[in-house]
mmCIF file of C-alpha atoms in Angstrom:
data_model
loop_
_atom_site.group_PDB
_atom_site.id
_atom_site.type_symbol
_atom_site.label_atom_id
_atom_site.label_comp_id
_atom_site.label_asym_id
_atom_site.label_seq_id
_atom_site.Cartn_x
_atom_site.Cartn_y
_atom_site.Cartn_z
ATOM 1 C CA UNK A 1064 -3.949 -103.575 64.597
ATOM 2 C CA UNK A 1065 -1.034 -105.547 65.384
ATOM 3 C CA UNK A 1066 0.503 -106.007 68.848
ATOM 4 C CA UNK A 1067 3.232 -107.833 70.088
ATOM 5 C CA UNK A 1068 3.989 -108.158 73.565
ATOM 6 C CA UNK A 1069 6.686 -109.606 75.541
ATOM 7 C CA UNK A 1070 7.043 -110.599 78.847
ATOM 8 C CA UNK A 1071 9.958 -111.083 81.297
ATOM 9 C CA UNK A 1072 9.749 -112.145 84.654
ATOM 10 C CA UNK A 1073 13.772 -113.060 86.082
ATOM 11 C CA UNK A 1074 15.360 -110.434 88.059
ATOM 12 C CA UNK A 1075 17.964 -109.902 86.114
ATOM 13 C CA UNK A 1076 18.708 -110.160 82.483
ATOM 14 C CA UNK A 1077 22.065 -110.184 80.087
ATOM 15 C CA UNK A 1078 21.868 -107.463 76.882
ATOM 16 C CA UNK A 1079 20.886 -110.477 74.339
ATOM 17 C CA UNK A 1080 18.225 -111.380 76.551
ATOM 18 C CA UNK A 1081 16.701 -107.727 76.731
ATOM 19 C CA UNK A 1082 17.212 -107.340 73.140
ATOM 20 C CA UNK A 1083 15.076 -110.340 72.229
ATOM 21 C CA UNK A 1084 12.650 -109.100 74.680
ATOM 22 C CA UNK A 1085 12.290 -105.538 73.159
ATOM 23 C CA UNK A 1086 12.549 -106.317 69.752
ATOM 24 C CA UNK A 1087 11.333 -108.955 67.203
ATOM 25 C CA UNK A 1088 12.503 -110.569 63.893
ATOM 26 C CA UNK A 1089 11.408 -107.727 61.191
ATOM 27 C CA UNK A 1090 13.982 -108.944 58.277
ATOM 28 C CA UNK A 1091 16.068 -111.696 57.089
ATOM 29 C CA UNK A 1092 18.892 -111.753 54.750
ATOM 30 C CA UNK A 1093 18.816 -114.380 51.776
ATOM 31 C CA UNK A 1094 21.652 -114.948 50.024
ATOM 32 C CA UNK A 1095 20.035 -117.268 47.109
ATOM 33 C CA UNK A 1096 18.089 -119.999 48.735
ATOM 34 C CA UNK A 1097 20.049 -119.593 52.387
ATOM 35 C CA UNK A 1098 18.297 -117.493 55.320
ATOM 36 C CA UNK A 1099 22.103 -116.022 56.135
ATOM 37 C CA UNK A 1100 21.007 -113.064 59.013
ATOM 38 C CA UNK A 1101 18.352 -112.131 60.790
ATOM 39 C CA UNK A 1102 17.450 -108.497 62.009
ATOM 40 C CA UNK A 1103 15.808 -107.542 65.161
ATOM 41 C CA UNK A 1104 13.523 -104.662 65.592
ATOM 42 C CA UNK A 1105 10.697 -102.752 67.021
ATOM 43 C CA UNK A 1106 8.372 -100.550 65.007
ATOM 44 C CA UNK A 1107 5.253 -97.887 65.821
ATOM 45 C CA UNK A 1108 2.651 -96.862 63.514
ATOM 46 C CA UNK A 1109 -0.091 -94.188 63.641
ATOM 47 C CA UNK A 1110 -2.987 -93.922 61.934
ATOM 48 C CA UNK A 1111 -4.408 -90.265 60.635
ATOM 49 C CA UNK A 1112 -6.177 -89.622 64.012
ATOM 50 C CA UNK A 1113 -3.274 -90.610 65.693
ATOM 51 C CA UNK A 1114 -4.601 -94.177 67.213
ATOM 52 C CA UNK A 1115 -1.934 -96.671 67.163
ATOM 53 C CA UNK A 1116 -2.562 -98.508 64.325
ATOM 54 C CA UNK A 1117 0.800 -101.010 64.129
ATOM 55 C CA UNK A 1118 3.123 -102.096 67.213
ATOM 56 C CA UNK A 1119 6.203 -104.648 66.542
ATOM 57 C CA UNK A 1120 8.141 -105.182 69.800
ATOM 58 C CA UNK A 1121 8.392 -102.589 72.839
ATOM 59 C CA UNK A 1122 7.571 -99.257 71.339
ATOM 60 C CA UNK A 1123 7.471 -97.280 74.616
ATOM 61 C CA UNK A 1124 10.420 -98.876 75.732
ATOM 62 C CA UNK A 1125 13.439 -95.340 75.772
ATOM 63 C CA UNK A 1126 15.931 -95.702 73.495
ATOM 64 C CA UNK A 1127 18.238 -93.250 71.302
ATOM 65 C CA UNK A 1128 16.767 -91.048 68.661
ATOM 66 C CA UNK A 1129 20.075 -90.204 67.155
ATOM 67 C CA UNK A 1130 19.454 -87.900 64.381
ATOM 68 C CA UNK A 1131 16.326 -88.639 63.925
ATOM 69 C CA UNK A 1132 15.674 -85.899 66.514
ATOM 70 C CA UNK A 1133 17.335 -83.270 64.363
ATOM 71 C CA UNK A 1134 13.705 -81.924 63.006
ATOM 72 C CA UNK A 1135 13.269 -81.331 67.064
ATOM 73 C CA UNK A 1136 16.460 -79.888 67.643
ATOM 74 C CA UNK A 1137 15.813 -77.259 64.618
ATOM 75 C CA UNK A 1138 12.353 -76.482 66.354
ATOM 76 C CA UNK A 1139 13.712 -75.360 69.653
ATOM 77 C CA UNK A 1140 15.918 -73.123 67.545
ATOM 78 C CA UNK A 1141 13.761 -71.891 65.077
ATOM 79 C CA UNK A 1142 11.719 -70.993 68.699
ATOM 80 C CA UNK A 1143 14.704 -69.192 69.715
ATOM 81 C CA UNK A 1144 15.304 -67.112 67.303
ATOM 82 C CA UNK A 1145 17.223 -69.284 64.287
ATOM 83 C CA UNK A 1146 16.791 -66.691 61.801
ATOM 84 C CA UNK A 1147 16.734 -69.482 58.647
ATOM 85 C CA UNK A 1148 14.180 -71.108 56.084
ATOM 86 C CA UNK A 1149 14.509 -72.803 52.941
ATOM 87 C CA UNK A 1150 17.290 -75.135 52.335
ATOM 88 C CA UNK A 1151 19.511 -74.007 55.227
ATOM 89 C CA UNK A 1152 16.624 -74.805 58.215
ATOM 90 C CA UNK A 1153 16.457 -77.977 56.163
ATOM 91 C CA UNK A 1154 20.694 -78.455 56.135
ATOM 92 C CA UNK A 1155 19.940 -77.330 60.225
ATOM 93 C CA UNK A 1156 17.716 -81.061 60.511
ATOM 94 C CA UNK A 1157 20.127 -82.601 58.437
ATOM 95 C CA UNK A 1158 22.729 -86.062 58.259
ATOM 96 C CA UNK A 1159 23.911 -84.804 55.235
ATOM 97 C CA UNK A 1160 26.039 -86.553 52.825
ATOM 98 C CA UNK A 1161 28.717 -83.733 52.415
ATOM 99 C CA UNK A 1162 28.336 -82.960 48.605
ATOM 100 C CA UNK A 1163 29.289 -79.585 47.467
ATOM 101 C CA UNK A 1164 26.055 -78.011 48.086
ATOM 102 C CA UNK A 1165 25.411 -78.939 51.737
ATOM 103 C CA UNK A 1166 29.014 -77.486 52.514
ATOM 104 C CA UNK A 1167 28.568 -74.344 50.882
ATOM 105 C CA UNK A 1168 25.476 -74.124 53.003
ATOM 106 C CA UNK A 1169 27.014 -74.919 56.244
ATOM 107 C CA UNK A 1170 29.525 -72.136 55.564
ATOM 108 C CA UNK A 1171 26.322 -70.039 54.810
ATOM 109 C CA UNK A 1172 25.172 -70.319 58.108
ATOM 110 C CA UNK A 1173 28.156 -69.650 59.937
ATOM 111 C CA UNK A 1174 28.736 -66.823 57.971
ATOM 112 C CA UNK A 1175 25.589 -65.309 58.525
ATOM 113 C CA UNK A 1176 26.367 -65.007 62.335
ATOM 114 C CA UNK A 1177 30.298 -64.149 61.712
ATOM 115 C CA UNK A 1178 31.618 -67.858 62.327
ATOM 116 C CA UNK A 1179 33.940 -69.939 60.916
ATOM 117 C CA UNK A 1180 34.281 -73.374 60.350
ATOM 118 C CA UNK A 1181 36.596 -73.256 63.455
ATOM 119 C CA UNK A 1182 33.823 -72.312 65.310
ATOM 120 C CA UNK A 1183 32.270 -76.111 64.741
ATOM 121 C CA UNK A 1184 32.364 -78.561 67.388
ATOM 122 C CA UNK A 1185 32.004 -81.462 65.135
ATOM 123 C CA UNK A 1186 34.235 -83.921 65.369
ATOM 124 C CA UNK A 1187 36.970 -84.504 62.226
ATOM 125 C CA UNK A 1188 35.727 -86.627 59.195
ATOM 126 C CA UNK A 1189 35.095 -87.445 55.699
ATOM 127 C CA UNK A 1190 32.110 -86.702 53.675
ATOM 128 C CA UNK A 1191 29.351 -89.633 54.611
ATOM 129 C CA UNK A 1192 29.033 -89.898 50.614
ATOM 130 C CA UNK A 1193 31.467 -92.799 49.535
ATOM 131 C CA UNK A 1194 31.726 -90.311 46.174
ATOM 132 C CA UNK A 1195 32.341 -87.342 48.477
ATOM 133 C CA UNK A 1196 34.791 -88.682 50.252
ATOM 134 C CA UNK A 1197 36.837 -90.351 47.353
ATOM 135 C CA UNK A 1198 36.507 -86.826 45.620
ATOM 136 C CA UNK A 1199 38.015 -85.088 49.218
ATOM 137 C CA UNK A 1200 40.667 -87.127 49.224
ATOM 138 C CA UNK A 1201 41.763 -87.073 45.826
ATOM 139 C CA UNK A 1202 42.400 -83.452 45.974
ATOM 140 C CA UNK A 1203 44.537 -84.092 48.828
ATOM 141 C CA UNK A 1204 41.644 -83.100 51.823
ATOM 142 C CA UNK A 1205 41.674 -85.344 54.887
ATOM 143 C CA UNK A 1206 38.903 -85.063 58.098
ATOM 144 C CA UNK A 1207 37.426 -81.885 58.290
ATOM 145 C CA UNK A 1208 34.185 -80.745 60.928
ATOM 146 C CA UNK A 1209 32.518 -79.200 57.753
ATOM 147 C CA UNK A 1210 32.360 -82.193 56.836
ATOM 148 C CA UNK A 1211 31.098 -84.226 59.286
ATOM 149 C CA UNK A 1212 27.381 -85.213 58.716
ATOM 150 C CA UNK A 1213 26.580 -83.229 61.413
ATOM 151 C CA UNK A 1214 27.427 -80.194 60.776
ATOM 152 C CA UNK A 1215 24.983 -78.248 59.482
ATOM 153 C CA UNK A 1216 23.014 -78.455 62.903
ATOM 154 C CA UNK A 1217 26.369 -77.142 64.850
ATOM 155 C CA UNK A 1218 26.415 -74.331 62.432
ATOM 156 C CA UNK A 1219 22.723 -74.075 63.268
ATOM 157 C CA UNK A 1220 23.022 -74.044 66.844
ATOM 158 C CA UNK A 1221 26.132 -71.773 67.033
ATOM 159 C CA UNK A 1222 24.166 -69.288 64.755
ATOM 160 C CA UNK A 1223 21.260 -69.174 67.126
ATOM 161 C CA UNK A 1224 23.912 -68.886 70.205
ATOM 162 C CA UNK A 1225 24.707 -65.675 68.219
ATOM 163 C CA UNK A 1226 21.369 -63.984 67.541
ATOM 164 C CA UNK A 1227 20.391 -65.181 71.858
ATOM 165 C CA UNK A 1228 24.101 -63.609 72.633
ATOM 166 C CA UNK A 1229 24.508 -66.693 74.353
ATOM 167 C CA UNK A 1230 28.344 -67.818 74.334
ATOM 168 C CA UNK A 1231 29.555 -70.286 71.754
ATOM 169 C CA UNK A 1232 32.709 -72.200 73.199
ATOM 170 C CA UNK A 1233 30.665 -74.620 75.270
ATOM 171 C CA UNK A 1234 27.357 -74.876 73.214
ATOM 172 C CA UNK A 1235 27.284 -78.122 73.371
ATOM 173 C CA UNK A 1236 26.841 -78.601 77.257
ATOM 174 C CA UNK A 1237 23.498 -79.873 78.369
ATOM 175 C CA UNK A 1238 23.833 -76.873 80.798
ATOM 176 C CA UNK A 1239 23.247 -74.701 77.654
ATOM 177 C CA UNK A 1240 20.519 -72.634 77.471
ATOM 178 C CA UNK A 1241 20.342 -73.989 74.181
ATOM 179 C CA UNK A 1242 20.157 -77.246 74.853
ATOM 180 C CA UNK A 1243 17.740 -76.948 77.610
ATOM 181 C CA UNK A 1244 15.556 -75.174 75.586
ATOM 182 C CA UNK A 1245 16.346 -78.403 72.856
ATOM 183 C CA UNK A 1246 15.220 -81.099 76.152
ATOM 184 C CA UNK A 1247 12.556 -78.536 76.926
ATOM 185 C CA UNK A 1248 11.098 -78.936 73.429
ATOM 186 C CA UNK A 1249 11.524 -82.314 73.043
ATOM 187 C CA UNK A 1250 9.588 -83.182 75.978
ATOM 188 C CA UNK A 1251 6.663 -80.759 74.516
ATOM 189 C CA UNK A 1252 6.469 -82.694 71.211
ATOM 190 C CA UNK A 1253 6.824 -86.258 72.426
ATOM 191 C CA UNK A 1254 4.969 -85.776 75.639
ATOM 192 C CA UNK A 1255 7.221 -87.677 77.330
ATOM 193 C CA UNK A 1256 10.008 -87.070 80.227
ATOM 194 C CA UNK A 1257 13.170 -87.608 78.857
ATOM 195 C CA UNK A 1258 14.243 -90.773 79.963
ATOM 196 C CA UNK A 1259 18.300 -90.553 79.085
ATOM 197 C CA UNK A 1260 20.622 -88.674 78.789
ATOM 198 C CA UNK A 1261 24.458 -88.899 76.947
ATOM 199 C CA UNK A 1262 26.645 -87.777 73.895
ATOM 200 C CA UNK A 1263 26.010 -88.749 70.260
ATOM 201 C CA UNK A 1264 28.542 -88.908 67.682
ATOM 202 C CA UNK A 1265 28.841 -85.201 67.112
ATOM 203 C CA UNK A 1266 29.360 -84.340 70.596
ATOM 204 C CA UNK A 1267 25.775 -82.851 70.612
ATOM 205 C CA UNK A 1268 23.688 -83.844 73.609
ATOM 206 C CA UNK A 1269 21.394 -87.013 73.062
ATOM 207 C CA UNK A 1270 18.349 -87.303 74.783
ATOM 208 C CA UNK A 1271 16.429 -90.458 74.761
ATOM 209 C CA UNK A 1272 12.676 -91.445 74.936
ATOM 210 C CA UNK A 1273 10.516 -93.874 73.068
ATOM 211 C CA UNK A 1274 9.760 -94.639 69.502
ATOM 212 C CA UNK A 1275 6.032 -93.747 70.055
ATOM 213 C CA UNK A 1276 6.865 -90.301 71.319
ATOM 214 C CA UNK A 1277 9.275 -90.057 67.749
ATOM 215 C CA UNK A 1278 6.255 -90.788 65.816
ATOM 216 C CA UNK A 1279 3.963 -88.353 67.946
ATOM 217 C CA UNK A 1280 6.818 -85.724 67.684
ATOM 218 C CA UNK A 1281 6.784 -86.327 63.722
ATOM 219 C CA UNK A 1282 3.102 -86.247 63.720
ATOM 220 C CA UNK A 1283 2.903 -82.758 65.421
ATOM 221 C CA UNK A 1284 5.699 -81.210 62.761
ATOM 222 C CA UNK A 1285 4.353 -82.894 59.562
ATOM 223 C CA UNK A 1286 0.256 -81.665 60.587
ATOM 224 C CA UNK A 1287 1.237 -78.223 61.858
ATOM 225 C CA UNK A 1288 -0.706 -75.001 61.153
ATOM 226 C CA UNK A 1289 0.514 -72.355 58.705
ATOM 227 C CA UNK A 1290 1.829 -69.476 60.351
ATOM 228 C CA UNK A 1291 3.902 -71.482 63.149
ATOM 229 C CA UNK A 1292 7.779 -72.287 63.644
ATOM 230 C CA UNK A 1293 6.865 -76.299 63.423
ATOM 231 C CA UNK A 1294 5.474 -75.391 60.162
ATOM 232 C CA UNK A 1295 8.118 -73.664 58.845
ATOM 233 C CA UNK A 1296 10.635 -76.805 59.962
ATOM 234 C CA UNK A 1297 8.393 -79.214 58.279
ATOM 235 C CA UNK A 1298 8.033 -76.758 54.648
ATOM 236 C CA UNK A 1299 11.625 -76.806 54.567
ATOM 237 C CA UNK A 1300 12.436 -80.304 54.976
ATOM 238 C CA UNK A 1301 9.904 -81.552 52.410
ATOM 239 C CA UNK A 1302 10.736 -78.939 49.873
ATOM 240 C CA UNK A 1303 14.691 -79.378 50.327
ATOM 241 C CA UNK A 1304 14.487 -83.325 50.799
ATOM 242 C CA UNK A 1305 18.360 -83.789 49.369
ATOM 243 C CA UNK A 1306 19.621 -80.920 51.788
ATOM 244 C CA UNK A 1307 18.339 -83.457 54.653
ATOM 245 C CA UNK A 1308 20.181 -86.316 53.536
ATOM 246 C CA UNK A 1309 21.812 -86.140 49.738
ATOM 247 C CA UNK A 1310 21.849 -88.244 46.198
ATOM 248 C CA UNK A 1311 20.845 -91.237 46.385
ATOM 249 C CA UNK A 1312 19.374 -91.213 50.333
ATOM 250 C CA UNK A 1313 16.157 -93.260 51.641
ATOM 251 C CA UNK A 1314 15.320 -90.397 53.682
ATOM 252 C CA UNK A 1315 15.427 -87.933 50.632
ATOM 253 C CA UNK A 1316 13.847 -90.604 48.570
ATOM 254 C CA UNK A 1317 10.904 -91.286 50.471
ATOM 255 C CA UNK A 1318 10.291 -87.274 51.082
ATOM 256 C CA UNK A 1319 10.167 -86.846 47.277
ATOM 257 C CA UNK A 1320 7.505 -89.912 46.926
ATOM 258 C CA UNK A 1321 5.487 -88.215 49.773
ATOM 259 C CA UNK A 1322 4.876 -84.792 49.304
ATOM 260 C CA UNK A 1323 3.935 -83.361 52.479
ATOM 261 C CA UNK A 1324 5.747 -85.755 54.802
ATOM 262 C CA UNK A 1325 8.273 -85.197 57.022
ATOM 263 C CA UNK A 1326 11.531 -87.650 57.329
ATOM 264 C CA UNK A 1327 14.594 -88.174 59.163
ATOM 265 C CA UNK A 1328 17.031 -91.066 59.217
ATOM 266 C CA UNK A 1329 19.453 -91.715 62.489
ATOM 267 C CA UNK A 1330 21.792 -93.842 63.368
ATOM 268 C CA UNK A 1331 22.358 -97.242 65.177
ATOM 269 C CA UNK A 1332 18.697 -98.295 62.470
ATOM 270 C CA UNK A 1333 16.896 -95.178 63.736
ATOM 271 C CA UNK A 1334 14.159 -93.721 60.953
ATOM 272 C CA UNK A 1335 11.116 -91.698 61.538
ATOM 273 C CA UNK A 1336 8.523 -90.166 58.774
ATOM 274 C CA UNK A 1337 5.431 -88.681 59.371
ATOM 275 C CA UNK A 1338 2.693 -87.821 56.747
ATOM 276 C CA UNK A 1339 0.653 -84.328 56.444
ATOM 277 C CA UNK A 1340 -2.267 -86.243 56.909
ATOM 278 C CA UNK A 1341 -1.043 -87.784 60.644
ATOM 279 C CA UNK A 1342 -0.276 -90.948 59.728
ATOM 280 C CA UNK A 1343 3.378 -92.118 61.142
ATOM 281 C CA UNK A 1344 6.081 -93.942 61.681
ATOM 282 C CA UNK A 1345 9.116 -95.173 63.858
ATOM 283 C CA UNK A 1346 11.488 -97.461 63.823
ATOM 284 C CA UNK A 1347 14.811 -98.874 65.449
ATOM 285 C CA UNK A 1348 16.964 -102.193 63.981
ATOM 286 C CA UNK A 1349 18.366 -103.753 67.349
ATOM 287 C CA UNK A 1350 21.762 -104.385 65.885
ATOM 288 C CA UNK A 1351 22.336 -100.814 64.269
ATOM 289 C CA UNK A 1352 22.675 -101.791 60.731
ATOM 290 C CA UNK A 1353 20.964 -99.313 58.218
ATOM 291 C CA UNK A 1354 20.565 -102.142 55.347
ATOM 292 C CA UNK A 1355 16.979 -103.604 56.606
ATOM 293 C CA UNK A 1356 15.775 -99.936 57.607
ATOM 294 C CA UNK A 1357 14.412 -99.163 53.833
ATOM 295 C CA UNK A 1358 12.723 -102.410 53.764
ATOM 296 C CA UNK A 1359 10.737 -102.157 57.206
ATOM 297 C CA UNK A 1360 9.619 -98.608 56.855
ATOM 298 C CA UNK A 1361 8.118 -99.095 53.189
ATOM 299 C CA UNK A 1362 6.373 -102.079 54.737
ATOM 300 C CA UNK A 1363 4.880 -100.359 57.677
ATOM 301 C CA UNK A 1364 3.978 -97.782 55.655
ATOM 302 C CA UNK A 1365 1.796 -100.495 53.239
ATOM 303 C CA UNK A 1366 0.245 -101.607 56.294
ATOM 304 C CA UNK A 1367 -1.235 -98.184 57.310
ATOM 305 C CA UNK A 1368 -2.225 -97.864 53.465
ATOM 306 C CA UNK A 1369 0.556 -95.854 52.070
ATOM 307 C CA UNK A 1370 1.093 -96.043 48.763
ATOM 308 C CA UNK A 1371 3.869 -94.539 46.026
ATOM 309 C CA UNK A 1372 5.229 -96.102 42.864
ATOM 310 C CA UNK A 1373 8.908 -95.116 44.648
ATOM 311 C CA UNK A 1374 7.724 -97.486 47.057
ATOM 312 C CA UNK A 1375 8.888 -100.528 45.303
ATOM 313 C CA UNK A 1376 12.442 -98.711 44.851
ATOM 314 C CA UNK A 1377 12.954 -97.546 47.876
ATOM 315 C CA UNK A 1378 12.213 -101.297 49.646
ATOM 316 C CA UNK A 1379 13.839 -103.071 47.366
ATOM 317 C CA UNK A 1380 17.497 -104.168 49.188
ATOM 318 C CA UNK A 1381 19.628 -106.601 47.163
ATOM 319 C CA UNK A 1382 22.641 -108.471 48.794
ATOM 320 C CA UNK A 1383 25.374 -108.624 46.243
ATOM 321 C CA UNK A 1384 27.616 -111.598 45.554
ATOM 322 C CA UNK A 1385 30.459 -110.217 42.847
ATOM 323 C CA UNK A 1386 28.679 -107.221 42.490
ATOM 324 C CA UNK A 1387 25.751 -108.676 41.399
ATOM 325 C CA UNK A 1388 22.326 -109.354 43.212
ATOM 326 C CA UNK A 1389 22.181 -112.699 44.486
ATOM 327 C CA UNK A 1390 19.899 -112.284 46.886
ATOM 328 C CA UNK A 1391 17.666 -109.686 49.072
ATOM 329 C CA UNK A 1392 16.746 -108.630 52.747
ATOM 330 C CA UNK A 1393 12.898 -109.905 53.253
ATOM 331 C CA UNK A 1394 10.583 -109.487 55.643
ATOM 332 C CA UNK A 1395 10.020 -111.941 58.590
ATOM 333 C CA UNK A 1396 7.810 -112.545 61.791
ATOM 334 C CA UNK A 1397 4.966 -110.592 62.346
ATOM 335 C CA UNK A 1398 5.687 -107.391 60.316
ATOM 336 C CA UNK A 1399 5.878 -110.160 57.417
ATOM 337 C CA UNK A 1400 1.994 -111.363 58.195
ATOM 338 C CA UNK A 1401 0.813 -107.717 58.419
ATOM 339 C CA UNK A 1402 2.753 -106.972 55.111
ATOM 340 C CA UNK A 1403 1.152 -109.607 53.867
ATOM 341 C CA UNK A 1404 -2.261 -108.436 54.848
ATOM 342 C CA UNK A 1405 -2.292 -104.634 53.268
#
């Protein structure tokens, strides 16, 4: 087991100061034979019996799931009545990448409980697929909330206002029954108290806690019984892994390599995955980029014993000069030791 610690004793303390605190070198950029960047980060494993089996930084330290908490939000509705399997519960836990098939199944969804796309709360925007998006707006479509990334959980939780005969126009305030029922679960899974509160991206209520609760609330979807709504969020995720994210995504990448596990990328360097046989985990990059987020969760992964021919694929990040690989994001500090080790 590795654990880093990291002490502070000054009464007060600027942001770079706490973020050096919290978090620790986990990657560096090379661009041929020059160190260019360096990314912060903290990062939670757990072994099968749920032990913690990896620590990098401040792990209990509250910070934003961002979507990563999707799979949670999709229990408390799935608990409420969300009337979905298959790939639409998995499009409900998704960041999706707005290809043709994820938007025909958002419209599924609203359809299913007599909505329309006016109905969604999601902020305007283009498809989070660089190919989507050229594709939209070649045929002449600007911003849309269908196809925000996001929108397959507002469809999701307008659907489930629908079958409660709760009301719709203000389903995203944290007054909701829905969403208390969402803070409600969340505290179940993670055992935790939620320890923020604000707004992501889509409007949606965020609700904050640690990177070790993540991992326990992963753990608790990706080992659940047969027969029970966690189960039924987890079967539908791993069996619809591009409906989660889309061609070409880590998150649907590494669900493919793992059969049984349970994944979910997030913003601002978020990622969580959790295996059926208990073994997770979390991450966070401190500066928000997504680039080193591949390359630290296949190498936490190694160092609980994971293993996947993918693998190699999926941690492999180049940095282009031209076009062309000229050099690649590497693992530093202490992560880099333990990698070294498995």
């Amino acid at each position: 087991m590795l654990i880093c610690v990291f002490h502070h004793s000054g009464s007060t303390e600027t942001a770079k100061e706490r973020t050096k605190r919290v978090h620790e070198v986990v990657a560096e950029v090379w661009r041929g034979e020059l160190a260019e960047s360096v990314h912060r980060g903290t990062v939670v494993g757990l072994d099968a019996d749920g032990a913690t089996a990896l620590t990098v930084g401040t792990p209990d330290a509250v910070m934003f799931p961002r979507s990563s908490n999707k799979p949670l939000q999709a229990l408390a509705m799935v608990r409420a009545g969300l009337d979905l399997d298959g790939e639409l519960l998995a499009l409900a836990c998704a960041s999706h990448s707005g290809e043709e098939f994820h938007l025909a199944g958002v419209r599924e969804i609203l359809s299913r409980g007599g909505l329309t796309e006016a109905d969604l709360q999601t902020p305007p925007d283009l498809p989070l697929s660089e190919d989507a998006s050229r594709a939209k707006l070649a045929a002449g479509f600007g911003p849309e909330p269908v196809f925000m990334n996001c929108s397959g959980k507002h469809a999701a939780m307008l659907l489930t206002c629908v079958r409660n005969g709760w009301p719709t126009a203000n389903y995203r305030d944290p007054a909701h029954p829905l969403q208390q029922l969402i803070a409600t679960t969340i505290e179940e899974l993670t055992g935790e108290p939620i320890g923020a509160v604000s707004v992501d991206g889509c409007g949606a209520p965020l609700f904050g806690f640690s990177l070790r609760g993540l991992a326990t609330a992963f753990r608790a979807l990706a080992m659940a019984k047969q027969d029970t709504e966690e189960r039924r969020v987890a079967d539908a995720m791993n069996a619809f892994p591009q409906f989660v994210g889309g061609t070409g995504r880590d998150v649907t990448e590494l669900m493919r390599a793992l059969p049984g596990s349970v994944c979910k990328d997030g913003a601002e360097g978020v990622h969580a995955i959790a295996l059926a046989d208990g073994r997770a985990v979390t991450l966070k990059i401190a500066d928000g980029s997504s680039r080193a987020r591949p390359v630290v969760m296949v190498a936490a992964l190694r160092a609980l014993g994971v293993s996947s021919p993918a693998l190699d694929r999926i941690g492999a990040v180049a940095v282009l000069g031209h076009g062309e690989p000229v050099g690649s994001i590497r693992l530093a500090g202490a992560l880099a030791q333990v990698a070294g080790r498995s």
